[in-house]
XYZ file of C-alpha atoms in Angstrom:
276
model
C 26.458 -36.512 -11.555
C 24.938 -33.812 -9.433
C 21.625 -34.737 -7.794
C 18.693 -32.417 -7.227
C 15.194 -32.912 -5.879
C 12.632 -34.412 -8.266
C 9.732 -32.053 -9.001
C 6.329 -32.898 -7.489
C 4.158 -35.107 -9.681
C 0.783 -34.181 -8.183
C -0.882 -31.786 -5.728
C -0.413 -34.156 -2.771
C 3.335 -34.274 -3.321
C 3.415 -30.509 -3.795
C 1.918 -30.068 -0.325
C 3.450 -32.806 1.829
C 6.922 -33.701 0.561
C 9.934 -32.109 2.221
C 13.106 -31.390 0.232
C 15.109 -34.015 2.090
C 12.458 -36.661 1.347
C 12.261 -36.034 -2.418
C 13.382 -38.616 -4.934
C 16.666 -37.383 -6.391
C 17.021 -36.397 -10.039
C 20.030 -35.756 -12.236
C 21.003 -32.320 -13.415
C 19.728 -33.208 -16.896
C 16.340 -34.176 -15.473
C 16.303 -30.875 -13.632
C 17.058 -29.037 -16.882
C 14.268 -31.017 -18.538
C 11.861 -29.903 -15.824
C 12.922 -26.299 -16.369
C 12.313 -26.721 -20.102
C 8.826 -28.120 -19.437
C 7.872 -25.217 -17.187
C 9.319 -22.730 -19.652
C 7.374 -24.260 -22.541
C 4.114 -24.113 -20.590
C 4.695 -20.478 -19.688
C 5.561 -19.714 -23.318
C 2.380 -21.452 -24.490
C 0.310 -19.302 -22.130
C 2.121 -16.192 -23.344
C 1.460 -17.151 -26.971
C -2.229 -17.715 -26.254
C -2.420 -14.314 -24.577
C -0.623 -12.719 -27.525
C -3.160 -14.220 -29.945
C -5.994 -12.718 -27.896
C -4.254 -9.326 -27.846
C -3.615 -9.490 -31.593
C -7.355 -9.872 -32.106
C -7.874 -6.595 -30.240
C -4.658 -4.917 -31.403
C -6.282 -1.674 -32.548
C -8.155 -1.222 -29.278
C -4.976 -2.068 -27.392
C -3.029 0.556 -29.345
C -5.745 3.126 -28.644
C -5.586 2.252 -24.939
C -1.821 2.521 -24.608
C -1.804 5.761 -26.642
C -4.432 7.466 -24.490
C -2.035 9.056 -21.932
C 0.042 10.413 -24.821
C -3.006 11.854 -26.569
C -4.406 13.380 -23.378
C -1.148 15.175 -22.608
C -0.786 16.267 -26.237
C -4.285 17.739 -26.464
C -3.691 19.599 -23.206
C -0.590 21.249 -24.670
C -1.664 21.527 -28.327
C -5.488 21.478 -28.480
C -5.600 22.379 -32.190
C -2.853 20.025 -33.388
C -3.755 16.306 -33.633
C -1.150 13.839 -32.270
C 0.584 11.404 -34.606
C 2.451 8.117 -34.465
C 4.493 7.555 -37.610
C 5.690 4.414 -39.369
C 8.832 4.608 -41.513
C 8.602 1.331 -43.408
C 5.730 -0.685 -44.924
C 6.053 -3.494 -42.375
C 6.483 -1.268 -39.315
C 2.833 -1.321 -38.283
C 2.749 -5.136 -38.449
C 5.953 -5.551 -36.429
C 4.856 -3.006 -33.830
C 1.452 -4.637 -33.458
C 3.266 -7.948 -32.888
C 5.400 -6.354 -30.181
C 2.358 -4.866 -28.494
C 0.516 -8.194 -28.645
C 3.447 -10.048 -27.062
C 3.635 -7.591 -24.170
C -0.116 -7.883 -23.731
C 0.334 -11.652 -23.758
C 2.776 -11.380 -20.860
C 0.194 -9.453 -18.848
C -2.638 -11.878 -19.627
C -0.466 -14.931 -18.974
C 0.959 -13.573 -15.699
C -0.968 -16.008 -13.428
C 0.201 -19.024 -15.454
C 3.774 -17.750 -15.616
C 3.914 -17.224 -11.854
C 2.396 -20.661 -11.226
C 5.007 -22.333 -13.441
C 7.715 -20.445 -11.552
C 6.325 -21.710 -8.246
C 6.029 -25.275 -9.546
C 9.675 -25.193 -10.618
C 11.070 -23.963 -7.296
C 8.645 -25.895 -5.056
C 10.827 -29.053 -4.777
C 13.324 -26.986 -2.789
C 10.711 -25.837 -0.264
C 9.386 -27.406 2.913
C 5.836 -28.709 3.188
C 4.641 -25.687 5.156
C 5.958 -23.414 2.391
C 4.445 -25.409 -0.474
C 0.964 -24.703 0.870
C 1.300 -21.090 -0.256
C 0.995 -21.825 -3.977
C -2.403 -20.114 -4.407
C -1.503 -17.039 -2.288
C 1.786 -16.791 -4.197
C 0.087 -16.806 -7.600
C -2.615 -14.341 -6.525
C -0.222 -12.002 -4.716
C 2.427 -11.986 -7.446
C -0.166 -11.394 -10.164
C -1.799 -8.601 -8.157
C 1.542 -6.889 -7.569
C 2.499 -7.154 -11.233
C -0.814 -5.759 -12.463
C -0.628 -3.003 -9.833
C 2.747 -1.975 -11.228
C 1.359 -1.914 -14.763
C -1.615 0.188 -13.623
C 0.654 2.568 -11.700
C 2.803 3.142 -14.780
C -0.245 3.779 -16.962
C -2.275 5.987 -14.643
C 0.492 7.812 -12.752
C 3.903 7.676 -14.439
C 2.726 8.115 -18.037
C 0.605 11.258 -17.536
C 3.259 13.027 -15.476
C 6.041 12.065 -17.909
C 4.220 13.109 -21.066
C 3.047 16.383 -19.549
C 6.625 17.299 -18.716
C 8.023 16.192 -22.077
C 5.430 18.234 -23.960
C 6.018 21.271 -21.737
C 9.428 21.546 -23.425
C 7.831 21.871 -26.867
C 6.355 24.912 -28.604
C 7.897 28.177 -29.786
C 11.432 28.478 -28.439
C 13.436 31.481 -29.641
C 11.492 31.677 -32.873
C 11.864 27.939 -33.505
C 8.855 25.658 -33.260
C 9.676 22.481 -31.386
C 7.220 19.667 -32.005
C 7.096 15.905 -31.568
C 6.292 13.269 -34.178
C 7.385 9.975 -32.599
C 7.348 6.746 -34.534
C 5.008 3.975 -33.509
C 8.063 1.806 -32.804
C 9.686 4.340 -30.474
C 6.465 5.028 -28.606
C 5.668 1.350 -28.039
C 9.261 0.627 -26.989
C 9.063 3.378 -24.390
C 5.621 2.555 -23.023
C 5.837 -1.251 -22.985
C 9.233 -1.187 -21.282
C 7.848 1.177 -18.672
C 4.832 -1.072 -18.093
C 6.961 -4.204 -17.671
C 9.563 -2.374 -15.573
C 6.973 -1.089 -13.108
C 5.334 -4.511 -13.037
C 8.687 -6.042 -12.124
C 9.527 -3.389 -9.515
C 6.199 -3.969 -7.803
C 7.265 -7.595 -7.212
C 9.785 -6.306 -4.640
C 7.768 -7.416 -1.562
C 7.506 -10.953 -2.903
C 11.198 -11.082 -3.805
C 12.241 -9.948 -0.346
C 9.789 -12.406 1.230
C 11.591 -15.229 -0.601
C 14.938 -13.935 0.639
C 13.519 -13.928 4.167
C 12.187 -17.485 3.769
C 15.627 -18.592 2.602
C 17.229 -16.841 5.569
C 19.317 -14.578 3.329
C 17.934 -11.381 4.868
C 16.403 -10.639 8.257
C 13.844 -8.005 9.283
C 16.480 -6.125 11.271
C 18.749 -5.923 8.236
C 15.897 -4.525 6.165
C 15.063 -1.937 8.828
C 18.706 -0.844 8.997
C 18.778 -0.495 5.211
C 15.542 1.522 5.137
C 17.261 4.936 5.051
C 19.140 3.924 1.895
C 15.957 2.480 0.429
C 14.196 5.821 0.930
C 17.052 7.734 -0.704
C 17.071 5.273 -3.614
C 13.304 5.656 -4.008
C 13.599 9.426 -4.392
C 16.447 9.050 -6.885
C 14.398 6.607 -8.964
C 11.343 8.846 -8.662
C 13.294 11.831 -9.989
C 14.641 9.747 -12.876
C 11.296 8.231 -13.884
C 9.350 11.501 -13.608
C 11.684 14.291 -14.761
C 10.747 17.906 -14.404
C 10.192 20.445 -11.653
C 6.758 19.175 -10.601
C 7.283 17.677 -7.142
C 3.916 15.899 -6.990
C 4.873 13.402 -9.704
C 8.179 12.583 -8.020
C 6.451 12.144 -4.666
C 3.872 9.815 -6.221
C 6.491 7.466 -7.681
C 8.874 7.707 -4.718
C 6.023 7.199 -2.257
C 4.902 4.059 -4.072
C 8.432 2.628 -3.987
C 8.826 3.440 -0.289
C 5.464 1.819 0.441
C 6.564 -1.301 -1.436
C 9.785 -1.470 0.554
C 8.095 -1.212 3.933
C 5.502 -3.723 2.779
C 8.491 -5.988 2.149
C 9.771 -5.310 5.668
C 6.367 -6.223 7.094
C 6.284 -9.472 5.122
C 9.772 -10.343 6.334
C 8.625 -9.945 9.964
C 5.671 -12.269 9.273
C 7.945 -14.832 7.627
C 10.476 -14.645 10.464
C 7.775 -15.045 13.118
C 6.327 -18.092 11.394
C 9.778 -19.628 11.080
C 10.379 -19.094 14.798
C 6.949 -20.454 15.792
C 7.198 -23.530 13.556
C 8.069 -26.701 15.528
C 11.466 -28.009 14.508
C 10.076 -31.380 13.528
C 7.602 -29.926 11.045
C 10.123 -27.859 9.074
């Protein structure tokens, strides 16, 4: 049976035990540990969803605000609408919105459970970063959510609505369903939250020795091109300022990742061999 490191049982083990010194565990015990961490993260998500359900109407008003602002700018005399097509649609859509809100509220717990699961494979010097990891990962995720809401949404809706109106004697208008709107916005929020985790992801690759700072620097030209392609896709339309805002944020994230990789590499080089 395959053997893997036993997970830490307390904070002292989390800080001082090296991977090679861990008590071994079977693959089934490792799967059991994964199940435990997953259940704890799910419990935190459920608790967050319950809180969001309590404030579901305010949450819907909040997530609809960029849509309404762009709509009123284009059609000041025509109130915006979100339609439901079936009796249960509002309930199901509120549930979806509450679950996504639960993910955001539970982000610190989810990231901690992720760290606790992977920590047995880290060295003692790396296990000390549990609090910075949770704070940094949560901050990056929430920054991505905020960027989507305050930057990507306004630019996107303004462009989409610029295509509406009288076109060749035909009036083009928009009456999206609540389901479609929440699918679009919540996916964008979670996608930007995930993309903003790029510096942390690359830092882990650097810790594992999979990538080096020089490799990241050499790849930077392709990263910049990719950022502009993604920026053009996320913010369609001729307005260059919106594309520059998204592309600039992605480029900044990439070079933040490069900087973190240099820090990680320097600490690895400065660490005495016996303490690794």
